[in-house]
Amino acid sequence: MRRSLGLAGAPNVRDMGGLPAGGGTVREGLLYRAPALGRLTDQDVTRLGRCGLTDLLDLRHGSEIDVAPPDRLPAGPQVAHIPIFDPAHPVFTYVSAVLLGHDLSAFVDLGTEGTPGAMLSIYRWFVSSPAARAGFATAMQRITDATGPMLYHCSAGKDRTGWLSAILLSALGADRDTIRADYLLTNEVSAAGNEAILAAMASRRGVDPELVRPVFVAAPEYLDEAFAEADREYGSMDAYLRVGLGLDEMALARLRGRLLGPAR
């Protein structure tokens, strides 16, 4: 798959390099987006080790980390935990429960708005919540200050990771079509694994796959909801970056200087 590292235990680990942005191209081998890394094989760990990671950002809350297999990592990266998590909203723990095949009976309240509606509310929360903005701002600062290759991930590698990727690409000057294509690539890379999980949930727990499918997909309307919230709250994505996340011109210039190369 395009830009995927081809890891058997996490197919959605991929290099952000090669994407057009700001009149140039994102440099390869400096920034990777990923899901949780607890299911990597020995060969996967070796392959990831070749990336020479110096830093890793884990966007999960401790409660999510506690119930998931520990990340399997090569030696080298310093791990920073930057929890972007709303304890008042069950979607975050619901995603973890779905991915790990846990009992979903505790999440019946999601039915009041439906899972798609809940997902949309989370994407609005990414932008409107001061706690979420603080987390994404910290992640962007870490990316700007990194001295070597970096990887960031959440649980599924599509929502918090997806919005952080959208923030990053926006800051680098990528157009909306490029950002959306990167976001939606998750569906292509993760399709086989997601369908296997859905089938297992149906056979073992009698869960209707269509009820939980919205948790697995990177739906364009989810991403659009976050962009629309940025427009509602700040007037533009640029203002969200500068005012909402505190990325001044100096920080943006440093970020672009580190991550952007010449156009291809």
XYZ file of C-alpha atoms in Angstrom, residues 50-251:
202
model
C 15.228 0.661 10.709
C 13.305 3.954 10.787
C 15.640 5.224 13.495
C 12.885 6.733 15.622
C 14.033 9.200 18.264
C 10.584 10.129 19.594
C 7.138 8.576 19.916
C 3.929 10.383 20.885
C 1.170 8.265 22.432
C -2.144 10.153 22.358
C -4.027 7.572 24.437
C -5.239 8.013 27.996
C -3.850 5.707 30.671
C -7.166 3.866 30.893
C -6.856 2.920 27.217
C -3.228 1.885 27.566
C -4.005 -0.313 30.577
C -6.462 -2.535 28.695
C -4.420 -2.872 25.487
C -1.329 -4.963 24.733
C 1.788 -2.872 25.472
C 3.400 -1.215 22.472
C 6.185 -3.345 21.024
C 8.965 -0.926 20.163
C 12.545 -1.068 18.983
C 15.195 0.473 21.204
C 15.698 4.179 20.761
C 12.574 6.338 20.833
C 11.685 8.440 23.838
C 7.983 7.972 24.560
C 5.843 10.975 25.494
C 2.268 10.389 26.654
C -0.031 13.200 25.564
C -3.523 11.979 26.451
C -6.249 13.494 24.300
C -9.268 12.028 25.997
C -12.719 13.095 27.168
C -13.688 11.087 30.269
C -17.259 12.329 29.922
C -17.700 10.771 26.503
C -17.766 6.986 26.106
C -16.537 6.912 22.502
C -12.882 6.747 23.489
C -13.224 3.666 25.698
C -15.796 2.272 23.275
C -13.243 2.339 20.470
C -10.759 0.463 22.624
C -13.399 -2.061 23.679
C -14.430 -2.684 20.080
C -10.862 -3.089 18.849
C -10.009 -5.497 21.664
C -13.218 -7.537 21.373
C -14.437 -6.638 24.864
C -18.016 -6.667 26.152
C -19.931 -3.660 24.769
C -22.902 -3.828 27.144
C -21.588 -0.866 29.150
C -21.906 1.429 26.131
C -25.664 1.313 25.562
C -25.882 5.091 26.106
C -24.240 5.595 22.721
C -27.578 4.574 21.262
C -29.085 7.912 22.299
C -27.207 9.714 19.550
C -26.040 6.756 17.485
C -22.431 5.879 16.899
C -22.056 8.099 13.792
C -23.421 11.048 15.758
C -21.080 10.267 18.620
C -18.124 10.207 16.242
C -19.104 13.602 14.833
C -19.321 15.035 18.346
C -15.821 13.783 19.122
C -14.411 15.512 16.043
C -16.084 18.764 17.139
C -14.601 18.217 20.602
C -11.113 17.958 19.079
C -11.434 21.628 18.123
C -13.723 23.127 20.776
C -12.305 21.565 23.951
C -9.516 23.490 25.723
C -8.078 20.178 26.936
C -8.012 18.750 23.414
C -6.433 21.913 22.018
C -3.766 21.787 24.715
C -2.975 18.181 23.810
C -2.752 18.830 20.086
C -0.687 21.977 20.717
C 1.763 19.968 22.824
C 1.993 17.310 20.122
C 2.710 19.934 17.472
C 5.394 21.485 19.654
C 7.021 18.076 20.106
C 6.955 17.489 16.355
C 8.495 20.899 15.730
C 11.262 20.330 18.292
C 12.098 16.712 17.397
C 15.700 16.076 16.396
C 15.051 12.893 14.423
C 12.329 10.629 13.015
C 9.123 10.610 15.044
C 5.994 8.444 15.227
C 2.635 9.363 16.745
C -0.364 7.156 17.408
C -3.620 6.690 19.300
C -5.663 3.463 19.484
C -7.035 2.912 15.986
C -4.734 5.402 14.285
C -7.515 7.273 12.527
C -9.305 9.797 14.787
C -6.882 11.612 17.117
C -4.042 10.534 14.840
C -6.094 11.599 11.826
C -6.840 15.062 13.184
C -3.236 15.577 14.282
C -2.185 14.647 10.732
C -4.713 17.151 9.363
C -3.338 19.848 11.679
C 0.218 19.042 10.662
C -0.475 19.012 6.936
C -2.469 22.248 7.220
C 0.462 23.885 9.008
C 2.768 22.690 6.223
C 0.520 24.235 3.592
C -1.130 21.126 2.140
C -4.422 21.616 0.360
C -7.664 20.107 1.633
C -7.748 17.377 -1.019
C -4.308 16.127 0.054
C -5.331 16.126 3.708
C -8.556 14.271 2.977
C -6.786 11.680 0.826
C -4.295 10.950 3.601
C -7.141 10.628 6.110
C -9.159 8.271 3.911
C -6.149 6.090 3.099
C -6.695 4.519 6.527
C -9.761 2.771 5.122
C -7.782 1.173 2.319
C -4.829 0.092 4.434
C -6.903 -1.169 7.372
C -9.812 -2.758 5.506
C -8.804 -6.418 5.772
C -7.981 -6.231 9.468
C -11.149 -4.313 10.287
C -13.352 -6.814 8.479
C -11.686 -9.675 10.362
C -12.412 -7.965 13.691
C -16.022 -7.276 12.707
C -16.535 -10.885 11.627
C -15.055 -12.156 14.892
C -17.314 -9.875 16.918
C -20.351 -11.112 15.012
C -19.519 -14.786 15.506
C -18.292 -14.645 19.113
C -20.535 -11.989 20.629
C -23.431 -11.697 18.217
C -22.668 -8.032 17.551
C -24.208 -6.575 14.397
C -21.175 -5.372 12.381
C -23.101 -2.419 10.985
C -23.711 -1.039 14.464
C -20.000 -0.767 15.224
C -18.679 -0.113 11.716
C -18.747 3.709 12.208
C -16.002 3.267 14.805
C -13.752 1.572 12.253
C -14.085 3.902 9.285
C -12.360 7.168 8.517
C -15.494 8.857 7.222
C -15.032 12.081 5.245
C -17.890 13.681 7.176
C -15.962 13.175 10.426
C -12.970 15.132 9.146
C -15.209 17.756 7.574
C -16.944 18.228 10.934
C -13.642 19.133 12.597
C -12.733 21.574 9.819
C -16.207 23.120 10.066
C -15.817 23.492 13.832
C -12.492 25.269 13.296
C -14.258 27.670 10.914
C -17.114 28.219 13.390
C -14.851 28.794 16.383
C -11.958 30.670 14.751
C -13.053 31.781 11.291
C -10.462 29.683 9.448
C -8.074 26.770 9.848
C -5.177 29.219 9.812
C -6.644 31.097 12.776
C -7.229 27.809 14.598
C -3.544 26.952 14.163
C -2.349 30.343 15.345
C -4.905 31.237 18.020
C -6.343 27.884 19.076
C -3.035 26.010 19.116
C -0.634 28.904 19.626
C 1.512 28.163 16.570
C 3.132 31.506 15.823
C 5.007 32.353 12.640
C 8.348 31.328 14.115
C 7.039 27.889 15.108
